XYZ file of N, CA and C in Angstrom:
714
model
N 0.822 -1.201 0.000
C 0.000 0.000 0.000
C 0.864 1.262 0.000
N 1.925 1.211 0.782
C 2.837 2.356 0.831
C 3.511 2.549 -0.524
N 3.907 1.434 -1.156
C 4.539 1.510 -2.486
C 3.584 2.116 -3.508
N 2.318 1.748 -3.437
C 1.317 2.286 -4.352
C 1.131 3.784 -4.130
N 1.073 4.207 -2.877
C 0.914 5.629 -2.569
C 2.123 6.427 -3.047
N 3.300 5.849 -2.920
C 4.514 6.525 -3.402
C 4.466 6.711 -4.914
N 4.000 5.682 -5.624
C 3.898 5.777 -7.085
C 2.905 6.860 -7.484
N 1.798 6.955 -6.747
C 0.779 7.967 -7.037
C 1.324 9.368 -6.807
N 2.017 9.546 -5.689
C 2.588 10.860 -5.377
C 3.695 11.224 -6.367
N 4.514 10.244 -6.729
C 5.609 10.488 -7.670
C 5.083 10.946 -9.023
N 3.945 10.413 -9.423
C 3.351 10.765 -10.715
C 2.552 12.065 -10.661
N 2.487 12.682 -9.472
C 1.709 13.922 -9.297
C 0.284 13.710 -9.813
N -0.303 12.623 -9.327
C -1.609 12.185 -9.808
C -2.747 13.074 -9.340
N -2.595 13.699 -8.171
C -3.715 14.454 -7.604
C -3.259 15.621 -6.759
N -4.235 16.438 -6.354
C -3.976 17.557 -5.446
C -5.110 17.588 -4.424
N -4.763 17.795 -3.160
C -5.742 17.801 -2.070
C -6.398 19.174 -1.970
N -7.731 19.216 -2.031
C -8.450 20.492 -2.021
C -9.775 20.348 -1.270
N -10.406 21.494 -1.021
C -11.781 21.495 -0.523
C -12.708 21.103 -1.675
N -13.712 20.307 -1.372
C -14.645 19.886 -2.418
C -15.477 21.080 -2.883
N -15.426 21.406 -4.187
C -16.226 22.524 -4.706
C -17.725 22.265 -4.531
N -18.488 23.341 -4.502
C -19.937 23.221 -4.391
C -20.509 22.445 -5.580
N -21.534 21.671 -5.314
C -22.255 20.910 -6.341
C -21.399 19.824 -7.001
N -20.336 19.413 -6.333
C -19.500 18.324 -6.833
C -19.574 17.145 -5.867
N -19.527 15.956 -6.418
C -19.585 14.739 -5.605
C -18.323 13.911 -5.836
N -17.593 13.599 -4.770
C -16.391 12.781 -4.954
C -16.749 11.314 -5.167
N -15.883 10.620 -5.872
C -16.058 9.184 -6.103
C -15.212 8.429 -5.083
N -15.776 7.397 -4.516
C -15.053 6.605 -3.521
C -13.905 5.826 -4.164
N -12.868 5.586 -3.352
C -11.769 4.713 -3.765
C -11.679 3.559 -2.774
N -11.040 2.492 -3.201
C -10.863 1.339 -2.312
C -9.541 0.652 -2.642
N -9.073 -0.153 -1.708
C -7.860 -0.934 -1.922
C -8.232 -2.311 -2.461
N -7.506 -2.736 -3.476
C -7.686 -4.071 -4.049
C -6.361 -4.811 -3.920
N -6.416 -6.013 -3.399
C -5.203 -6.805 -3.182
C -5.211 -8.007 -4.123
N -4.048 -8.270 -4.720
C -3.970 -9.390 -5.663
C -2.591 -10.021 -5.609
N -2.537 -11.249 -6.055
C -1.274 -11.972 -6.148
C -0.827 -12.004 -7.598
N 0.445 -11.707 -7.822
C 1.023 -11.833 -9.159
C 1.763 -13.159 -9.207
N 1.388 -14.008 -10.152
C 1.926 -15.363 -10.211
C 2.986 -15.524 -11.283
N 3.924 -16.422 -11.029
C 4.884 -16.838 -12.039
C 4.195 -17.804 -12.998
N 4.804 -18.051 -14.167
C 4.181 -18.979 -15.122
C 3.906 -20.365 -14.542
N 4.704 -20.792 -13.525
C 4.495 -22.117 -12.941
C 3.459 -22.111 -11.825
N 2.842 -20.948 -11.577
C 1.790 -20.860 -10.577
C 2.245 -20.421 -9.204
N 3.551 -20.316 -8.976
C 4.053 -19.843 -7.688
C 3.876 -18.327 -7.580
N 3.863 -17.834 -6.350
C 3.629 -16.411 -6.118
C 4.876 -15.598 -6.448
N 4.726 -14.627 -7.320
C 5.819 -13.723 -7.677
C 5.876 -12.538 -6.720
N 4.736 -11.903 -6.491
C 4.671 -10.773 -5.559
C 3.221 -10.518 -5.167
N 3.080 -9.817 -4.052
C 1.763 -9.387 -3.591
C 1.616 -7.905 -3.888
N 0.491 -7.533 -4.457
C 0.295 -6.150 -4.872
C -0.948 -5.556 -4.233
N -0.835 -4.277 -3.890
C -1.995 -3.518 -3.423
C -2.232 -2.408 -4.436
N -3.441 -2.275 -4.911
C -3.774 -1.275 -5.923
C -4.906 -0.395 -5.414
N -4.702 0.928 -5.496
C -5.771 1.860 -5.153
C -6.659 2.030 -6.378
N -7.930 1.741 -6.218
C -8.850 1.695 -7.353
C -10.044 2.613 -7.115
N -10.381 3.378 -8.143
C -11.589 4.204 -8.107
C -12.798 3.320 -8.391
N -13.880 3.557 -7.679
C -15.112 2.794 -7.942
C -15.784 3.395 -9.180
N -15.244 2.989 -10.331
C -15.634 3.598 -11.595
C -17.093 3.448 -11.960
N -17.763 2.458 -11.386
C -19.182 2.271 -11.712
C -20.037 3.434 -11.205
N -19.449 4.284 -10.347
C -20.168 5.463 -9.858
C -20.021 6.666 -10.794
N -19.152 6.543 -11.798
C -18.960 7.648 -12.740
C -20.199 7.852 -13.606
N -20.368 9.092 -14.041
C -21.494 9.436 -14.904
C -20.971 9.855 -16.275
N -21.446 9.169 -17.300
C -21.009 9.481 -18.659
C -21.423 10.894 -19.042
N -20.502 11.604 -19.684
C -20.755 12.983 -20.066
C -20.351 13.974 -18.999
N -20.113 13.479 -17.789
C -19.684 14.341 -16.689
C -18.303 13.933 -16.193
N -18.168 12.671 -15.804
C -16.899 12.159 -15.283
C -16.040 11.508 -16.360
N -16.640 11.166 -17.487
C -15.873 10.571 -18.577
C -16.633 10.743 -19.883
N -15.880 10.705 -20.979
C -16.468 10.811 -22.314
C -16.240 9.497 -23.072
N -15.049 9.358 -23.669
C -14.729 8.152 -24.434
C -13.910 7.180 -23.589
N -14.071 5.898 -23.847
C -13.390 4.893 -23.031
C -12.600 3.869 -23.852
N -12.828 3.783 -25.155
C -12.196 2.718 -25.946
C -10.683 2.882 -26.009
N -9.975 1.771 -25.807
C -8.519 1.738 -25.954
C -8.139 0.430 -26.647
N -7.436 0.491 -27.773
C -7.099 -0.734 -28.502
C -5.986 -1.527 -27.826
N -6.037 -2.835 -27.970
C -4.942 -3.724 -27.568
C -4.746 -4.732 -28.693
N -3.546 -5.280 -28.763
C -3.282 -6.309 -29.769
C -4.058 -7.575 -29.416
N -4.703 -8.162 -30.398
C -5.447 -9.397 -30.164
C -4.485 -10.564 -29.943
N -4.935 -11.542 -29.171
C -4.101 -12.713 -28.895
C -3.679 -13.387 -30.198
N -4.602 -13.484 -31.154
C -4.279 -14.120 -32.437
C -3.156 -13.375 -33.154
N -3.174 -12.047 -33.054
C -2.132 -11.240 -33.692
C -0.799 -11.432 -32.991
N -0.833 -11.482 -31.665
C 0.397 -11.688 -30.899
C 1.033 -13.029 -31.257
N 0.217 -14.065 -31.366
C 0.731 -15.385 -31.747
C 1.326 -15.336 -33.151
N 0.679 -14.614 -34.051
C 1.178 -14.484 -35.420
C 2.527 -13.766 -35.443
N 2.669 -12.718 -34.642
C 3.940 -11.988 -34.553
C 5.035 -12.904 -34.006
N 4.694 -13.713 -33.007
C 5.674 -14.649 -32.455
C 6.099 -15.684 -33.490
N 5.133 -16.160 -34.256
C 5.450 -17.129 -35.304
C 6.370 -16.504 -36.352
N 6.096 -15.255 -36.701
C 6.948 -14.530 -37.648
C 8.362 -14.407 -37.104
N 8.475 -14.036 -35.823
C 9.793 -13.887 -35.208
C 10.529 -15.224 -35.158
N 9.810 -16.283 -34.809
C 10.431 -17.612 -34.779
C 10.938 -18.018 -36.154
N 10.115 -17.771 -37.166
C 10.487 -18.152 -38.519
C 11.700 -17.407 -39.036
N 11.876 -16.177 -38.581
C 13.006 -15.358 -39.040
C 14.156 -15.330 -38.037
N 14.017 -16.107 -36.963
C 15.040 -16.177 -35.919
C 15.285 -14.813 -35.268
N 14.225 -14.060 -35.090
C 14.328 -12.781 -34.390
C 14.155 -12.992 -32.888
N 14.856 -12.227 -32.069
C 14.653 -12.331 -30.619
C 13.321 -11.696 -30.219
N 12.744 -12.196 -29.147
C 11.487 -11.664 -28.613
C 11.715 -11.232 -27.167
N 11.298 -10.019 -26.850
C 11.476 -9.493 -25.495
C 10.146 -9.000 -24.943
N 10.048 -9.024 -23.621
C 8.836 -8.562 -22.952
C 9.182 -7.524 -21.894
N 8.380 -6.463 -21.829
C 8.512 -5.439 -20.793
C 7.157 -5.214 -20.136
N 7.201 -4.874 -18.863
C 5.984 -4.613 -18.095
C 6.046 -3.189 -17.556
N 5.078 -2.360 -17.925
C 5.049 -0.967 -17.479
C 4.452 -0.908 -16.074
N 5.186 -0.322 -15.138
C 4.703 -0.216 -13.764
C 3.691 0.920 -13.641
N 2.574 0.627 -13.009
C 1.532 1.644 -12.776
C 1.271 2.445 -14.051
N 1.052 1.725 -15.144
C 0.939 2.357 -16.463
C -0.104 3.460 -16.511
N -1.256 3.227 -15.899
C -2.351 4.189 -16.015
C -2.018 5.527 -15.373
N -1.087 5.542 -14.416
C -0.736 6.795 -13.745
C -0.006 7.756 -14.680
N 0.370 7.284 -15.868
C 1.027 8.152 -16.853
C 0.032 8.975 -17.662
N -1.244 8.627 -17.587
C -2.234 9.265 -18.452
C -2.851 10.513 -17.857
N -2.703 11.674 -18.506
C -3.361 12.901 -18.029
C -4.877 12.751 -18.068
N -5.552 13.379 -17.115
C -7.009 13.310 -17.045
C -7.606 14.602 -17.577
N -8.456 14.496 -18.576
C -9.064 15.674 -19.188
C -10.309 16.133 -18.430
N -11.037 15.200 -17.827
C -12.272 15.538 -17.130
C -11.991 16.015 -15.701
N -12.973 16.678 -15.120
C -12.878 17.152 -13.734
C -13.435 16.063 -12.816
N -12.535 15.373 -12.116
C -12.934 14.248 -11.275
C -12.340 14.408 -9.877
N -13.178 14.162 -8.868
C -12.747 14.236 -7.472
C -12.928 12.866 -6.828
N -11.974 12.489 -5.971
C -12.073 11.210 -5.265
C -11.836 11.421 -3.778
N -12.364 10.492 -2.988
C -12.158 10.543 -1.547
C -10.718 10.151 -1.214
N -10.302 10.451 -0.003
C -8.967 10.064 0.430
C -8.920 8.552 0.669
N -7.782 7.916 0.348
C -7.675 6.460 0.495
C -7.832 6.020 1.948
N -8.575 4.955 2.196
C -8.717 4.429 3.552
C -7.350 4.106 4.160
N -7.112 4.631 5.360
C -5.844 4.391 6.033
C -4.775 5.412 5.705
N -5.043 6.301 4.750
C -4.065 7.313 4.350
C -4.687 8.706 4.326
N -5.659 8.941 5.212
C -6.265 10.267 5.318
C -5.238 11.245 5.888
N -5.216 12.451 5.337
C -4.273 13.480 5.793
C -4.788 14.071 7.100
N -3.971 13.993 8.143
C -4.380 14.459 9.467
C -4.710 15.946 9.439
N -5.870 16.280 9.970
C -6.320 17.664 10.000
C -7.030 18.095 8.734
N -7.014 17.230 7.707
C -7.666 17.554 6.421
C -8.596 16.421 5.989
N -9.162 15.729 6.962
C -9.984 14.557 6.660
C -11.188 14.876 5.780
N -11.661 16.117 5.817
C -12.845 16.490 5.034
C -12.506 16.879 3.592
N -11.228 16.983 3.277
C -10.831 17.375 1.923
C -10.859 16.171 0.979
N -10.804 16.461 -0.306
C -10.811 15.416 -1.333
C -9.644 15.651 -2.285
N -9.405 14.681 -3.121
C -8.370 14.830 -4.144
C -9.015 15.136 -5.495
N -8.477 16.166 -6.152
C -8.835 16.368 -7.556
C -7.765 15.678 -8.393
N -8.199 14.834 -9.304
C -7.256 14.053 -10.099
C -6.667 14.866 -11.244
N -5.350 14.798 -11.359
C -4.648 15.379 -12.505
C -4.379 14.298 -13.553
N -4.178 13.092 -13.058
C -3.951 11.940 -13.928
C -4.927 10.844 -13.526
N -5.036 9.849 -14.374
C -6.026 8.802 -14.123
C -5.549 7.844 -13.039
N -6.497 7.241 -12.368
C -6.250 6.153 -11.428
C -6.901 4.890 -11.981
N -6.400 3.753 -11.542
C -7.024 2.487 -11.920
C -8.477 2.489 -11.463
N -9.332 1.935 -12.292
C -10.751 1.885 -11.986
C -11.563 2.915 -12.743
N -10.939 4.040 -13.116
C -11.647 5.031 -13.925
C -11.954 4.434 -15.296
N -13.121 4.698 -15.798
C -13.527 4.135 -17.084
C -12.624 4.586 -18.228
N -12.085 5.813 -18.123
C -11.246 6.336 -19.198
C -9.761 6.029 -19.000
N -9.411 5.278 -17.948
C -8.001 5.025 -17.643
C -7.254 4.316 -18.775
N -7.764 3.201 -19.332
C -7.032 2.548 -20.419
C -6.837 3.459 -21.628
N -7.842 4.253 -21.944
C -7.742 5.148 -23.098
C -6.683 6.226 -22.870
N -6.644 6.784 -21.655
C -5.667 7.833 -21.350
C -4.240 7.299 -21.468
N -3.996 6.098 -20.954
C -2.671 5.490 -21.063
C -2.334 5.185 -22.515
N -3.295 4.675 -23.267
C -3.042 4.342 -24.660
C -2.646 5.572 -25.469
N -3.260 6.710 -25.172
C -2.918 7.942 -25.886
C -1.472 8.346 -25.608
N -1.005 8.096 -24.383
C 0.376 8.435 -24.014
C 1.367 7.542 -24.753
N 1.161 6.219 -24.704
C 2.093 5.303 -25.356
C 2.019 5.441 -26.873
N 0.840 5.735 -27.408
C 0.690 5.947 -28.849
C 1.502 7.161 -29.299
N 1.435 8.251 -28.546
C 2.203 9.457 -28.887
C 3.698 9.178 -28.847
N 4.123 8.378 -27.868
C 5.537 8.021 -27.755
C 5.995 7.234 -28.978
N 5.189 6.266 -29.404
C 5.561 5.443 -30.548
C 5.627 6.270 -31.829
N 4.666 7.140 -32.025
C 4.657 7.993 -33.218
C 5.856 8.935 -33.208
N 6.190 9.459 -32.041
C 7.348 10.352 -31.895
C 8.627 9.656 -32.345
N 8.713 8.354 -32.095
C 9.916 7.603 -32.455
C 9.762 6.881 -33.793
N 8.891 7.458 -34.635
C 8.788 7.093 -36.041
C 8.259 5.678 -36.293
N 7.444 5.188 -35.379
C 6.742 3.930 -35.615
C 5.425 4.217 -36.327
N 5.003 3.279 -37.144
C 3.706 3.360 -37.804
C 2.736 2.411 -37.109
N 1.515 2.878 -36.893
C 0.502 2.036 -36.273
C -0.190 1.208 -37.347
N -0.340 -0.080 -37.084
C -1.023 -0.950 -38.036
C -2.454 -0.455 -38.242
N -2.865 -0.222 -39.482
C -4.197 0.349 -39.729
C -5.356 -0.572 -39.354
N -5.101 -1.868 -39.254
C -6.184 -2.800 -38.911
C -5.994 -3.440 -37.535
N -4.886 -3.136 -36.879
C -4.596 -3.684 -35.546
C -3.852 -2.610 -34.762
N -4.606 -1.738 -34.091
C -4.028 -0.534 -33.501
C -3.163 -0.784 -32.275
N -3.041 -2.046 -31.858
C -2.135 -2.373 -30.762
C -0.782 -2.853 -31.256
N -0.542 -2.735 -32.559
C 0.710 -3.183 -33.169
C 1.373 -2.011 -33.886
N 2.679 -1.848 -33.651
C 3.447 -0.757 -34.253
C 4.682 -1.327 -34.938
N 5.070 -0.707 -36.055
C 6.240 -1.172 -36.788
C 7.072 0.017 -37.251
N 8.383 -0.166 -37.212
C 9.307 0.832 -37.772
C 10.224 0.093 -38.731
N 10.156 0.495 -39.987
C 10.871 -0.221 -41.045
C 11.883 0.701 -41.696
N 13.150 0.305 -41.601
C 14.230 1.049 -42.249
C 15.116 0.076 -43.014
N 14.473 -0.768 -43.811
C 15.191 -1.795 -44.543
C 15.109 -3.134 -43.821
N 15.371 -4.232 -44.546
C 15.259 -5.573 -43.966
C 16.158 -5.769 -42.756
N 17.282 -5.073 -42.727
C 18.233 -5.245 -41.632
C 17.880 -4.401 -40.419
N 16.841 -3.607 -40.514
C 16.500 -2.721 -39.396
C 14.982 -2.558 -39.299
N 14.335 -3.600 -38.826
C 12.889 -3.578 -38.646
C 12.569 -3.846 -37.178
N 11.741 -3.008 -36.597
C 11.283 -3.188 -35.218
C 9.770 -3.339 -35.210
N 9.282 -4.207 -34.343
C 7.849 -4.450 -34.257
C 7.471 -4.583 -32.784
N 6.400 -3.896 -32.376
C 5.979 -3.966 -30.982
C 4.480 -4.184 -30.876
N 4.086 -5.106 -29.993
C 2.678 -5.347 -29.668
C 2.395 -4.800 -28.275
N 1.260 -4.145 -28.119
C 0.872 -3.578 -26.831
C -0.418 -4.234 -26.361
N -0.367 -4.783 -25.148
C -1.577 -5.303 -24.516
C -1.673 -4.634 -23.145
N -2.313 -3.477 -23.110
C -2.438 -2.623 -21.924
C -1.048 -2.229 -21.442
N -0.533 -2.853 -20.374
C 0.783 -2.479 -19.851
C 1.841 -3.538 -20.128
N 1.522 -4.525 -20.950
C 2.482 -5.548 -21.364
C 2.943 -5.255 -22.783
N 4.259 -5.198 -22.965
C 4.833 -4.866 -24.266
C 5.667 -6.033 -24.780
N 5.475 -6.375 -26.032
C 6.256 -7.407 -26.698
C 7.026 -6.746 -27.831
N 8.341 -6.943 -27.850
C 9.188 -6.302 -28.862
C 10.005 -7.356 -29.598
N 10.063 -7.233 -30.911
C 10.901 -8.095 -31.721
C 11.418 -7.291 -32.910
N 12.296 -7.897 -33.675
C 12.838 -7.198 -34.840
C 14.086 -7.867 -35.364
N 14.601 -7.325 -36.449
C 15.724 -7.944 -37.149
C 17.084 -7.494 -36.640
N 17.117 -6.457 -35.785
C 18.392 -5.883 -35.341
C 18.405 -5.794 -33.819
N 19.184 -6.650 -33.171
C 19.193 -6.715 -31.711
C 19.675 -5.413 -31.082
N 20.635 -4.747 -31.709
C 21.140 -3.494 -31.134
C 20.072 -2.408 -31.174
N 19.271 -2.383 -32.236
C 18.180 -1.407 -32.321
C 17.082 -1.723 -31.306
N 16.846 -3.003 -31.070
C 15.869 -3.397 -30.051
C 16.318 -2.904 -28.685
N 17.585 -3.147 -28.351
C 18.105 -2.724 -27.045
C 18.076 -1.207 -26.908
N 18.381 -0.520 -27.996
C 18.359 0.943 -27.966
C 16.941 1.455 -27.702
N 15.974 0.842 -28.360
C 14.591 1.284 -28.171
C 14.074 0.915 -26.787
N 14.459 -0.246 -26.280
C 14.089 -0.611 -24.913
C 14.618 0.426 -23.926
N 15.826 0.922 -24.187
C 16.396 1.955 -23.328
C 15.578 3.228 -23.354
N 15.099 3.612 -24.538
C 14.259 4.807 -24.659
C 12.953 4.640 -23.890
N 12.374 3.456 -23.975
C 11.140 3.174 -23.243
C 11.350 3.294 -21.741
N 12.468 2.768 -21.258
C 12.713 2.739 -19.819
C 13.100 4.100 -19.266
N 13.572 4.981 -20.134
C 13.819 6.364 -19.716
C 12.496 7.109 -19.586
N 11.579 6.854 -20.501
C 10.300 7.563 -20.536
C 9.313 7.038 -19.490
N 9.287 5.717 -19.297
C 8.325 5.094 -18.389
C 9.049 4.196 -17.393
N 8.494 4.114 -16.192
C 9.033 3.172 -15.216
C 8.524 1.786 -15.577
N 9.443 0.874 -15.838
C 9.025 -0.453 -16.277
C 10.045 -1.502 -15.898
N 9.626 -2.749 -16.012
C 10.491 -3.889 -15.732
C 10.813 -4.604 -17.035
N 12.110 -4.783 -17.292
C 12.541 -5.551 -18.455
C 12.525 -7.026 -18.065
N 11.586 -7.772 -18.611
C 11.431 -9.184 -18.264
C 12.304 -10.095 -19.115
N 13.137 -9.494 -19.966
C 14.079 -10.278 -20.754
C 13.433 -11.002 -21.921
N 14.084 -12.078 -22.348
C 13.572 -12.834 -23.492
C 12.229 -13.470 -23.156
N 11.357 -13.428 -24.136
C 9.983 -13.877 -23.927
C 9.887 -15.392 -23.808
N 9.114 -15.795 -22.817
C 8.744 -17.203 -22.706
C 7.233 -17.318 -22.555
N 6.697 -16.602 -21.595
C 5.254 -16.559 -21.372
C 4.770 -15.128 -21.569
N 3.590 -14.981 -22.104
C 3.007 -13.655 -22.315
C 1.531 -13.730 -21.965
N 1.088 -12.835 -21.097
C -0.305 -12.827 -20.632
C -0.676 -14.164 -19.987
N 0.301 -14.731 -19.261
C 0.128 -15.987 -18.510
C -0.074 -17.198 -19.416
N 0.189 -17.039 -20.691
C 0.026 -18.147 -21.632
C 1.366 -18.508 -22.251
N 1.553 -19.784 -22.535
C 2.770 -20.238 -23.198
C 2.605 -20.016 -24.698
N 2.558 -18.730 -25.058
C 2.280 -18.386 -26.450
C 3.443 -18.710 -27.372
N 4.632 -18.773 -26.822
C 5.788 -19.062 -27.660
C 5.674 -20.461 -28.263
N 5.223 -21.426 -27.462
C 5.005 -22.778 -27.987
C 3.874 -22.799 -29.002
N 2.815 -22.016 -28.711
C 1.703 -21.931 -29.657
C 2.178 -21.366 -30.990
N 3.049 -20.354 -30.914
C 3.581 -19.756 -32.137
C 4.433 -20.763 -32.893
N 5.228 -21.547 -32.157
C 6.047 -22.570 -32.788
C 5.207 -23.631 -33.466
N 4.108 -24.014 -32.814
C 3.194 -24.989 -33.408
C 2.551 -24.432 -34.673
N 2.204 -23.148 -34.637
C 1.615 -22.507 -35.814
C 2.595 -22.513 -36.972
N 3.859 -22.208 -36.678
C 4.882 -22.181 -37.720
C 5.098 -23.579 -38.288
N 5.135 -24.595 -37.411
C 5.325 -25.971 -37.871
C 4.168 -26.419 -38.752
N 2.954 -26.048 -38.362
C 1.769 -26.394 -39.155
C 1.844 -25.767 -40.539
N 2.264 -24.499 -40.578
C 2.382 -23.803 -41.861
C 3.421 -24.484 -42.743
N 4.580 -24.868 -42.159
C 5.640 -25.508 -42.931
C 5.177 -26.867 -43.452
N 4.433 -27.609 -42.625
C 3.922 -28.919 -43.057
C 2.948 -28.771 -44.219
N 2.105 -27.745 -44.141
C 1.135 -27.510 -45.213
C 1.851 -27.142 -46.506
N 2.932 -26.355 -46.393
C 3.686 -25.960 -47.587
C 4.362 -27.172 -48.222
N 4.854 -28.088 -47.365
C 5.525 -29.276 -47.887
C 4.548 -30.204 -48.603
N 3.294 -30.228 -48.125
C 2.290 -31.099 -48.729
C 1.752 -30.539 -50.034
N 1.805 -29.206 -50.191
C 1.230 -28.581 -51.391
C 2.180 -28.672 -52.577
């Protein structure tokens, strides 16, 4: 809980103020979860401060909510492509990704249980950035990462908006899939991959999970290998 509060304060997510007239704050709550390793063992215990987003009112507390992610089928296809071309696959996890997204709407939340400011218990927080649980949180984060990718000369796939590619010849191609705060990176040039990973880690706080084995708790690498083998068998039969 303390780690979560530090991340919120570090991101300058909110400001403590008196609740304006005719405004209603939205409650927040603590959610506890276990993060598991691929073998099912416990990796870490996490506490997340979450806004009770179901209390939001459309047109007042939020407008648009859609945020694209790469489909599982597309991710498997990208892995199969990388396997077939012997490209390395890497995975990164963005820490507290949603806290990077600026909030356009005027939203107030109550103080977190157990972390009320002494002498200011009646005050509320006005959000500057999104918190988990807000309906517009995924969209706000997606706009941030999308701007970053475009800035670094990546093109967004016109039919799969969670996939980005930067092509500078066969020897220098980078491809990235985004699934909320999970990033998959591959390409033909390992030095360019490492360079881009460095740029990502300067811009966002994240964990480099190294070479990909499991993604979204699924052994997708084996699935991709099976897909590639099936394709090769079909080609041999034709």
